[in-house]
Amino acid sequence: MMKVSEFINPADEHDIVEAIKEAELNTSGEIRVHIEHKCPKDRFERALEIFEKLEMHKTELSNGVLIYVAIDDHQLVILGDKGINDVVPKGFWESTRDEILSQFKHQHFKRGLVNGILEAGKQLKQHFPYQSDDTNELDNEISKG
């Protein structure tokens, strides 16, 4: 079993949080990352459970995005809130998912998350551009289970 600290170390975590900040400069969307060892149920059900636990559904425009990773079970889910899902085309998150997975396959976990987060920011900008009065509605820190 890989420890979260082996998956990402404190320096990696800092870089991932900085990527979230950078991505959110382009969009009013809010991005969070949750990492845990095991996925105790269906990965989509678990991602939704974490989404709600982190209160990501409470953004003004319903435009939160969760990147959920279960290390040992090799599970990844990118979950967008209702405001996003109502306006984006099917397959919207595929480029973000592919960016993450291409790096994970080579054990480049930080790079995968950073690249995926930046890609998510670019994708969100199309439908939720940054507004001058935007406030950071959700914590940028990585959530761990």
Tab-separated table of N, CA and C in Angstrom:
chain	number	residue	atom	x	y	z
A	1	MET	N	0.846	-1.183	0.000
A	1	MET	CA	0.000	0.000	0.000
A	1	MET	C	0.894	1.250	0.000
A	2	MET	N	0.675	2.116	-0.967
A	2	MET	CA	1.434	3.354	-1.068
A	2	MET	C	0.834	4.396	-0.116
A	3	LYS	N	1.695	5.047	0.650
A	3	LYS	CA	1.231	6.115	1.538
A	3	LYS	C	0.955	7.359	0.706
A	4	VAL	N	0.047	8.194	1.207
A	4	VAL	CA	-0.231	9.451	0.501
A	4	VAL	C	1.061	10.255	0.388
A	5	SER	N	1.904	10.201	1.431
A	5	SER	CA	3.170	10.951	1.402
A	5	SER	C	4.143	10.409	0.348
A	6	GLU	N	3.960	9.155	-0.073
A	6	GLU	CA	4.771	8.615	-1.160
A	6	GLU	C	4.173	8.984	-2.512
A	7	PHE	N	2.885	9.159	-2.525
A	7	PHE	CA	2.186	9.557	-3.748
A	7	PHE	C	2.518	11.013	-4.075
A	8	ILE	N	2.409	11.866	-3.061
A	8	ILE	CA	2.828	13.271	-3.183
A	8	ILE	C	3.489	13.687	-1.871
A	9	ASN	N	4.634	14.328	-1.965
A	9	ASN	CA	5.322	14.821	-0.772
A	9	ASN	C	4.922	16.281	-0.532
A	10	PRO	N	5.373	16.890	0.570
A	10	PRO	CA	4.969	18.276	0.856
A	10	PRO	C	5.314	19.274	-0.264
A	11	ALA	N	6.462	19.102	-0.902
A	11	ALA	CA	6.826	20.006	-2.010
A	11	ALA	C	5.872	19.808	-3.187
A	12	ASP	N	5.529	18.546	-3.478
A	12	ASP	CA	4.555	18.256	-4.540
A	12	ASP	C	3.213	18.883	-4.211
A	13	GLU	N	2.813	18.731	-2.961
A	13	GLU	CA	1.525	19.268	-2.528
A	13	GLU	C	1.476	20.779	-2.732
A	14	HIS	N	2.566	21.446	-2.397
A	14	HIS	CA	2.642	22.900	-2.613
A	14	HIS	C	2.454	23.235	-4.094
A	15	ASP	N	3.135	22.491	-4.966
A	15	ASP	CA	3.035	22.741	-6.410
A	15	ASP	C	1.623	22.486	-6.931
A	16	ILE	N	0.958	21.485	-6.387
A	16	ILE	CA	-0.418	21.178	-6.797
A	16	ILE	C	-1.358	22.300	-6.368
A	17	VAL	N	-1.195	22.789	-5.146
A	17	VAL	CA	-2.022	23.901	-4.666
A	17	VAL	C	-1.772	25.146	-5.514
A	18	GLU	N	-0.518	25.384	-5.876
A	18	GLU	CA	-0.201	26.530	-6.740
A	18	GLU	C	-0.853	26.370	-8.115
A	19	ALA	N	-0.920	25.148	-8.625
A	19	ALA	CA	-1.587	24.902	-9.910
A	19	ALA	C	-3.083	25.208	-9.798
A	20	ILE	N	-3.685	24.864	-8.671
A	20	ILE	CA	-5.101	25.185	-8.461
A	20	ILE	C	-5.291	26.700	-8.494
A	21	LYS	N	-4.434	27.423	-7.787
A	21	LYS	CA	-4.525	28.893	-7.778
A	21	LYS	C	-4.372	29.453	-9.190
A	22	GLU	N	-3.398	28.932	-9.936
A	22	GLU	CA	-3.165	29.402	-11.303
A	22	GLU	C	-4.362	29.105	-12.200
A	23	ALA	N	-4.895	27.901	-12.105
A	23	ALA	CA	-6.042	27.519	-12.934
A	23	ALA	C	-7.240	28.397	-12.621
A	24	GLU	N	-7.427	28.730	-11.355
A	24	GLU	CA	-8.587	29.525	-10.952
A	24	GLU	C	-8.447	31.003	-11.320
A	25	LEU	N	-7.263	31.412	-11.795
A	25	LEU	CA	-7.116	32.775	-12.307
A	25	LEU	C	-7.809	32.938	-13.652
A	26	ASN	N	-8.088	31.821	-14.325
A	26	ASN	CA	-8.723	31.841	-15.642
A	26	ASN	C	-10.221	31.591	-15.598
A	27	THR	N	-10.729	31.170	-14.457
A	27	THR	CA	-12.117	30.733	-14.397
A	27	THR	C	-12.747	31.073	-13.056
A	28	SER	N	-14.052	31.211	-13.065
A	28	SER	CA	-14.772	31.361	-11.800
A	28	SER	C	-15.019	29.999	-11.172
A	29	GLY	N	-14.681	28.926	-11.895
A	29	GLY	CA	-14.825	27.574	-11.361
A	29	GLY	C	-13.902	27.357	-10.177
A	30	GLU	N	-14.272	26.402	-9.341
A	30	GLU	CA	-13.508	26.069	-8.143
A	30	GLU	C	-13.045	24.618	-8.249
A	31	ILE	N	-11.745	24.392	-8.072
A	31	ILE	CA	-11.159	23.072	-8.236
A	31	ILE	C	-10.630	22.571	-6.893
A	32	ARG	N	-10.948	21.320	-6.579
A	32	ARG	CA	-10.417	20.667	-5.377
A	32	ARG	C	-9.855	19.306	-5.776
A	33	VAL	N	-8.892	18.835	-4.987
A	33	VAL	CA	-8.311	17.510	-5.163
A	33	VAL	C	-8.484	16.750	-3.860
A	34	HIS	N	-8.945	15.492	-3.976
A	34	HIS	CA	-9.037	14.611	-2.810
A	34	HIS	C	-8.277	13.335	-3.130
A	35	ILE	N	-7.401	12.932	-2.194
A	35	ILE	CA	-6.603	11.724	-2.360
A	35	ILE	C	-6.830	10.824	-1.154
A	36	GLU	N	-7.093	9.544	-1.435
A	36	GLU	CA	-7.199	8.565	-0.362
A	36	GLU	C	-6.643	7.234	-0.855
A	37	HIS	N	-6.465	6.298	0.077
A	37	HIS	CA	-5.875	5.007	-0.288
A	37	HIS	C	-6.846	4.117	-1.034
A	38	LYS	N	-7.962	3.859	-0.416
A	38	LYS	CA	-8.922	2.892	-0.948
A	38	LYS	C	-10.233	3.584	-1.272
A	39	CYS	N	-10.887	3.081	-2.282
A	39	CYS	CA	-12.220	3.547	-2.637
A	39	CYS	C	-13.191	2.506	-2.073
A	40	PRO	N	-13.906	2.840	-0.987
A	40	PRO	CA	-14.713	1.841	-0.292
A	40	PRO	C	-16.017	1.456	-0.991
A	41	LYS	N	-16.303	2.077	-2.109
A	41	LYS	CA	-17.546	1.795	-2.842
A	41	LYS	C	-17.342	2.149	-4.298
A	42	ASP	N	-18.393	2.200	-5.072
A	42	ASP	CA	-18.313	2.649	-6.453
A	42	ASP	C	-17.595	3.998	-6.494
A	43	ARG	N	-16.643	4.146	-7.398
A	43	ARG	CA	-15.817	5.362	-7.417
A	43	ARG	C	-16.626	6.633	-7.629
A	44	PHE	N	-17.673	6.573	-8.438
A	44	PHE	CA	-18.489	7.770	-8.655
A	44	PHE	C	-19.309	8.110	-7.420
A	45	GLU	N	-19.831	7.071	-6.743
A	45	GLU	CA	-20.559	7.308	-5.492
A	45	GLU	C	-19.636	7.931	-4.456
A	46	ARG	N	-18.414	7.402	-4.367
A	46	ARG	CA	-17.455	7.922	-3.393
A	46	ARG	C	-17.065	9.352	-3.726
A	47	ALA	N	-16.825	9.658	-4.985
A	47	ALA	CA	-16.476	11.022	-5.379
A	47	ALA	C	-17.618	11.979	-5.023
A	48	LEU	N	-18.844	11.557	-5.256
A	48	LEU	CA	-19.995	12.396	-4.909
A	48	LEU	C	-20.070	12.606	-3.396
A	49	GLU	N	-19.798	11.571	-2.645
A	49	GLU	CA	-19.794	11.667	-1.180
A	49	GLU	C	-18.746	12.689	-0.711
A	50	ILE	N	-17.546	12.630	-1.281
A	50	ILE	CA	-16.476	13.579	-0.930
A	50	ILE	C	-16.862	14.990	-1.387
A	51	PHE	N	-17.437	15.096	-2.569
A	51	PHE	CA	-17.886	16.388	-3.110
A	51	PHE	C	-18.813	17.075	-2.099
A	52	GLU	N	-19.751	16.309	-1.587
A	52	GLU	CA	-20.711	16.855	-0.619
A	52	GLU	C	-20.043	17.143	0.719
A	53	LYS	N	-19.165	16.254	1.166
A	53	LYS	CA	-18.458	16.447	2.437
A	53	LYS	C	-17.633	17.736	2.410
A	54	LEU	N	-17.021	18.021	1.270
A	54	LEU	CA	-16.211	19.233	1.116
A	54	LEU	C	-17.068	20.466	0.815
A	55	GLU	N	-18.381	20.261	0.779
A	55	GLU	CA	-19.364	21.331	0.515
A	55	GLU	C	-19.100	22.048	-0.808
A	56	MET	N	-18.691	21.277	-1.800
A	56	MET	CA	-18.395	21.840	-3.108
A	56	MET	C	-19.659	22.249	-3.853
A	57	HIS	N	-20.794	21.748	-3.424
A	57	HIS	CA	-22.077	22.081	-4.045
A	57	HIS	C	-22.584	23.457	-3.609
A	58	LYS	N	-21.842	24.137	-2.752
A	58	LYS	CA	-22.291	25.425	-2.226
A	58	LYS	C	-21.690	26.631	-2.950
A	59	THR	N	-21.091	26.431	-4.122
A	59	THR	CA	-20.571	27.574	-4.873
A	59	THR	C	-21.738	28.320	-5.524
A	60	GLU	N	-21.572	29.598	-5.703
A	60	GLU	CA	-22.641	30.442	-6.231
A	60	GLU	C	-23.145	29.977	-7.595
A	61	LEU	N	-22.233	29.580	-8.471
A	61	LEU	CA	-22.609	29.179	-9.826
A	61	LEU	C	-22.672	27.655	-10.003
A	62	SER	N	-22.594	26.923	-8.908
A	62	SER	CA	-22.571	25.452	-8.969
A	62	SER	C	-21.508	24.978	-9.956
A	63	ASN	N	-20.291	25.546	-9.801
A	63	ASN	CA	-19.226	25.249	-10.753
A	63	ASN	C	-17.952	24.729	-10.081
A	64	GLY	N	-18.161	23.871	-9.093
A	64	GLY	CA	-17.040	23.210	-8.448
A	64	GLY	C	-16.649	21.946	-9.212
A	65	VAL	N	-15.367	21.606	-9.147
A	65	VAL	CA	-14.843	20.401	-9.791
A	65	VAL	C	-13.972	19.659	-8.783
A	66	LEU	N	-14.252	18.388	-8.621
A	66	LEU	CA	-13.448	17.545	-7.745
A	66	LEU	C	-12.634	16.566	-8.584
A	67	ILE	N	-11.340	16.519	-8.310
A	67	ILE	CA	-10.484	15.485	-8.873
A	67	ILE	C	-10.239	14.494	-7.738
A	68	TYR	N	-10.840	13.327	-7.870
A	68	TYR	CA	-10.793	12.293	-6.830
A	68	TYR	C	-9.825	11.189	-7.251
A	69	VAL	N	-8.903	10.842	-6.332
A	69	VAL	CA	-7.923	9.799	-6.607
A	69	VAL	C	-7.910	8.805	-5.444
A	70	ALA	N	-8.085	7.521	-5.740
A	70	ALA	CA	-7.885	6.447	-4.770
A	70	ALA	C	-6.619	5.709	-5.203
A	71	ILE	N	-5.555	5.899	-4.461
A	71	ILE	CA	-4.221	5.439	-4.856
A	71	ILE	C	-4.157	3.929	-5.075
A	72	ASP	N	-4.477	3.171	-4.029
A	72	ASP	CA	-4.291	1.720	-4.092
A	72	ASP	C	-5.231	1.048	-5.084
A	73	ASP	N	-6.397	1.630	-5.263
A	73	ASP	CA	-7.384	1.039	-6.165
A	73	ASP	C	-7.268	1.567	-7.594
A	74	HIS	N	-6.322	2.472	-7.811
A	74	HIS	CA	-6.103	3.042	-9.148
A	74	HIS	C	-7.409	3.605	-9.725
A	75	GLN	N	-8.061	4.446	-8.920
A	75	GLN	CA	-9.320	5.042	-9.341
A	75	GLN	C	-9.162	6.553	-9.486
A	76	LEU	N	-9.763	7.091	-10.519
A	76	LEU	CA	-9.751	8.531	-10.784
A	76	LEU	C	-11.134	8.929	-11.247
A	77	VAL	N	-11.658	9.996	-10.645
A	77	VAL	CA	-12.938	10.547	-11.074
A	77	VAL	C	-12.782	12.057	-11.126
A	78	ILE	N	-13.284	12.657	-12.186
A	78	ILE	CA	-13.381	14.107	-12.263
A	78	ILE	C	-14.863	14.415	-12.243
A	79	LEU	N	-15.295	15.084	-11.185
A	79	LEU	CA	-16.714	15.305	-10.945
A	79	LEU	C	-17.021	16.797	-10.954
A	80	GLY	N	-17.860	17.211	-11.885
A	80	GLY	CA	-18.278	18.602	-11.963
A	80	GLY	C	-19.664	18.778	-11.365
A	81	ASP	N	-19.919	19.945	-10.806
A	81	ASP	CA	-21.215	20.254	-10.207
A	81	ASP	C	-22.270	20.499	-11.293
A	82	LYS	N	-23.495	20.643	-10.867
A	82	LYS	CA	-24.648	20.794	-11.760
A	82	LYS	C	-24.488	21.955	-12.737
A	83	GLY	N	-23.990	23.084	-12.267
A	83	GLY	CA	-23.825	24.239	-13.145
A	83	GLY	C	-22.918	23.957	-14.318
A	84	ILE	N	-21.913	23.142	-14.100
A	84	ILE	CA	-21.000	22.750	-15.171
A	84	ILE	C	-21.674	21.721	-16.074
A	85	ASN	N	-22.213	20.687	-15.451
A	85	ASN	CA	-22.802	19.584	-16.223
A	85	ASN	C	-23.971	20.037	-17.095
A	86	ASP	N	-24.646	21.109	-16.700
A	86	ASP	CA	-25.775	21.615	-17.483
A	86	ASP	C	-25.346	22.295	-18.780
A	87	VAL	N	-24.082	22.730	-18.874
A	87	VAL	CA	-23.672	23.516	-20.046
A	87	VAL	C	-22.551	22.902	-20.887
A	88	VAL	N	-21.864	21.910	-20.360
A	88	VAL	CA	-20.736	21.368	-21.118
A	88	VAL	C	-21.164	20.161	-21.952
A	89	PRO	N	-20.462	19.914	-23.050
A	89	PRO	CA	-20.791	18.750	-23.886
A	89	PRO	C	-20.346	17.451	-23.236
A	90	LYS	N	-20.921	16.371	-23.702
A	90	LYS	CA	-20.519	15.036	-23.241
A	90	LYS	C	-19.030	14.861	-23.535
A	91	GLY	N	-18.322	14.243	-22.614
A	91	GLY	CA	-16.888	14.029	-22.802
A	91	GLY	C	-16.036	15.231	-22.455
A	92	PHE	N	-16.629	16.233	-21.822
A	92	PHE	CA	-15.936	17.478	-21.502
A	92	PHE	C	-14.649	17.254	-20.712
A	93	TRP	N	-14.653	16.288	-19.799
A	93	TRP	CA	-13.506	16.081	-18.915
A	93	TRP	C	-12.485	15.093	-19.469
A	94	GLU	N	-12.700	14.583	-20.663
A	94	GLU	CA	-11.793	13.563	-21.192
A	94	GLU	C	-10.364	14.065	-21.350
A	95	SER	N	-10.180	15.290	-21.809
A	95	SER	CA	-8.808	15.801	-21.993
A	95	SER	C	-8.107	15.954	-20.641
A	96	THR	N	-8.853	16.352	-19.630
A	96	THR	CA	-8.276	16.476	-18.292
A	96	THR	C	-7.910	15.095	-17.759
A	97	ARG	N	-8.823	14.146	-17.883
A	97	ARG	CA	-8.574	12.769	-17.429
A	97	ARG	C	-7.362	12.181	-18.149
A	98	ASP	N	-7.314	12.346	-19.464
A	98	ASP	CA	-6.210	11.790	-20.250
A	98	ASP	C	-4.870	12.391	-19.852
A	99	GLU	N	-4.867	13.682	-19.566
A	99	GLU	CA	-3.644	14.362	-19.142
A	99	GLU	C	-3.134	13.778	-17.825
A	100	ILE	N	-4.029	13.561	-16.900
A	100	ILE	CA	-3.650	12.994	-15.598
A	100	ILE	C	-3.153	11.561	-15.765
A	101	LEU	N	-3.947	10.745	-16.432
A	101	LEU	CA	-3.600	9.325	-16.557
A	101	LEU	C	-2.305	9.094	-17.330
A	102	SER	N	-2.034	9.922	-18.331
A	102	SER	CA	-0.799	9.729	-19.103
A	102	SER	C	0.432	9.897	-18.212
A	103	GLN	N	0.348	10.763	-17.236
A	103	GLN	CA	1.471	10.959	-16.305
A	103	GLN	C	1.475	9.904	-15.194
A	104	PHE	N	0.299	9.537	-14.708
A	104	PHE	CA	0.211	8.526	-13.650
A	104	PHE	C	0.816	7.201	-14.119
A	105	LYS	N	0.634	6.859	-15.389
A	105	LYS	CA	1.159	5.593	-15.921
A	105	LYS	C	2.675	5.508	-15.780
A	106	HIS	N	3.324	6.670	-15.720
A	106	HIS	CA	4.779	6.723	-15.593
A	106	HIS	C	5.207	7.094	-14.172
A	107	GLN	N	4.259	6.961	-13.229
A	107	GLN	CA	4.530	7.267	-11.811
A	107	GLN	C	4.832	8.749	-11.572
A	108	HIS	N	4.402	9.627	-12.472
A	108	HIS	CA	4.584	11.078	-12.319
A	108	HIS	C	3.282	11.662	-11.766
A	109	PHE	N	3.068	11.420	-10.473
A	109	PHE	CA	1.783	11.760	-9.873
A	109	PHE	C	1.579	13.271	-9.751
A	110	LYS	N	2.599	13.966	-9.274
A	110	LYS	CA	2.462	15.425	-9.162
A	110	LYS	C	2.246	16.043	-10.535
A	111	ARG	N	3.048	15.659	-11.495
A	111	ARG	CA	2.931	16.228	-12.832
A	111	ARG	C	1.547	15.947	-13.421
A	112	GLY	N	1.040	14.742	-13.186
A	112	GLY	CA	-0.294	14.407	-13.676
A	112	GLY	C	-1.364	15.300	-13.081
A	113	LEU	N	-1.299	15.500	-11.764
A	113	LEU	CA	-2.303	16.354	-11.119
A	113	LEU	C	-2.151	17.814	-11.547
A	114	VAL	N	-0.926	18.302	-11.577
A	114	VAL	CA	-0.702	19.701	-11.994
A	114	VAL	C	-1.198	19.910	-13.421
A	115	ASN	N	-0.800	19.037	-14.342
A	115	ASN	CA	-1.232	19.177	-15.739
A	115	ASN	C	-2.752	19.066	-15.857
A	116	GLY	N	-3.339	18.135	-15.121
A	116	GLY	CA	-4.794	17.963	-15.153
A	116	GLY	C	-5.528	19.175	-14.606
A	117	ILE	N	-5.023	19.722	-13.531
A	117	ILE	CA	-5.642	20.913	-12.934
A	117	ILE	C	-5.579	22.091	-13.908
A	118	LEU	N	-4.429	22.294	-14.517
A	118	LEU	CA	-4.290	23.403	-15.478
A	118	LEU	C	-5.203	23.189	-16.692
A	119	GLU	N	-5.319	21.940	-17.140
A	119	GLU	CA	-6.226	21.619	-18.249
A	119	GLU	C	-7.678	21.874	-17.839
A	120	ALA	N	-8.033	21.499	-16.620
A	120	ALA	CA	-9.394	21.744	-16.127
A	120	ALA	C	-9.685	23.244	-16.121
A	121	GLY	N	-8.716	24.041	-15.693
A	121	GLY	CA	-8.896	25.494	-15.700
A	121	GLY	C	-9.138	26.034	-17.098
A	122	LYS	N	-8.384	25.511	-18.070
A	122	LYS	CA	-8.583	25.942	-19.468
A	122	LYS	C	-9.966	25.543	-19.972
A	123	GLN	N	-10.376	24.325	-19.644
A	123	GLN	CA	-11.687	23.854	-20.082
A	123	GLN	C	-12.803	24.670	-19.441
A	124	LEU	N	-12.681	24.942	-18.151
A	124	LEU	CA	-13.719	25.698	-17.438
A	124	LEU	C	-13.827	27.135	-17.943
A	125	LYS	N	-12.700	27.705	-18.366
A	125	LYS	CA	-12.681	29.095	-18.839
A	125	LYS	C	-13.676	29.311	-19.982
A	126	GLN	N	-13.897	28.269	-20.804
A	126	GLN	CA	-14.811	28.388	-21.940
A	126	GLN	C	-16.238	28.724	-21.497
A	127	HIS	N	-16.644	28.158	-20.380
A	127	HIS	CA	-18.028	28.321	-19.919
A	127	HIS	C	-18.148	29.170	-18.660
A	128	PHE	N	-17.055	29.264	-17.910
A	128	PHE	CA	-17.057	30.014	-16.652
A	128	PHE	C	-15.809	30.880	-16.574
A	129	PRO	N	-15.740	31.932	-17.413
A	129	PRO	CA	-14.547	32.785	-17.385
A	129	PRO	C	-14.410	33.506	-16.050
A	130	TYR	N	-13.190	33.864	-15.733
A	130	TYR	CA	-12.906	34.604	-14.506
A	130	TYR	C	-13.627	35.944	-14.545
A	131	GLN	N	-14.222	36.322	-13.450
A	131	GLN	CA	-14.890	37.616	-13.316
A	131	GLN	C	-14.072	38.486	-12.363
A	132	SER	N	-14.056	39.778	-12.592
A	132	SER	CA	-13.225	40.668	-11.769
A	132	SER	C	-13.633	40.649	-10.295
A	133	ASP	N	-14.864	40.291	-10.008
A	133	ASP	CA	-15.324	40.265	-8.619
A	133	ASP	C	-15.316	38.850	-8.024
A	134	ASP	N	-14.624	37.922	-8.696
A	134	ASP	CA	-14.561	36.543	-8.197
A	134	ASP	C	-13.899	36.477	-6.830
A	135	THR	N	-14.430	35.605	-6.006
A	135	THR	CA	-13.797	35.294	-4.734
A	135	THR	C	-13.512	33.800	-4.727
A	136	ASN	N	-12.498	33.411	-3.983
A	136	ASN	CA	-12.163	32.001	-3.866
A	136	ASN	C	-13.157	31.375	-2.890
A	137	GLU	N	-14.122	30.620	-3.417
A	137	GLU	CA	-15.194	30.086	-2.593
A	137	GLU	C	-14.816	28.803	-1.864
A	138	LEU	N	-13.825	28.076	-2.372
A	138	LEU	CA	-13.431	26.806	-1.760
A	138	LEU	C	-11.938	26.795	-1.465
A	139	ASP	N	-11.582	26.125	-0.398
A	139	ASP	CA	-10.195	25.953	-0.005
A	139	ASP	C	-9.423	25.270	-1.128
A	140	ASN	N	-8.203	25.702	-1.379
A	140	ASN	CA	-7.385	25.103	-2.423
A	140	ASN	C	-6.549	23.924	-1.929
A	141	GLU	N	-6.492	23.726	-0.618
A	141	GLU	CA	-5.683	22.664	-0.057
A	141	GLU	C	-6.185	21.288	-0.498
A	142	ILE	N	-5.276	20.322	-0.580
A	142	ILE	CA	-5.629	18.966	-0.948
A	142	ILE	C	-6.311	18.305	0.241
A	143	SER	N	-7.417	17.671	-0.046
A	143	SER	CA	-8.155	16.911	0.972
A	143	SER	C	-7.624	15.486	0.944
A	144	LYS	N	-7.455	14.893	2.116
A	144	LYS	CA	-6.913	13.533	2.178
A	144	LYS	C	-7.810	12.659	3.033
A	145	GLY	N	-7.959	11.416	2.589
A	145	GLY	CA	-8.799	10.481	3.338
A	145	GLY	C	-7.991	9.368	3.929
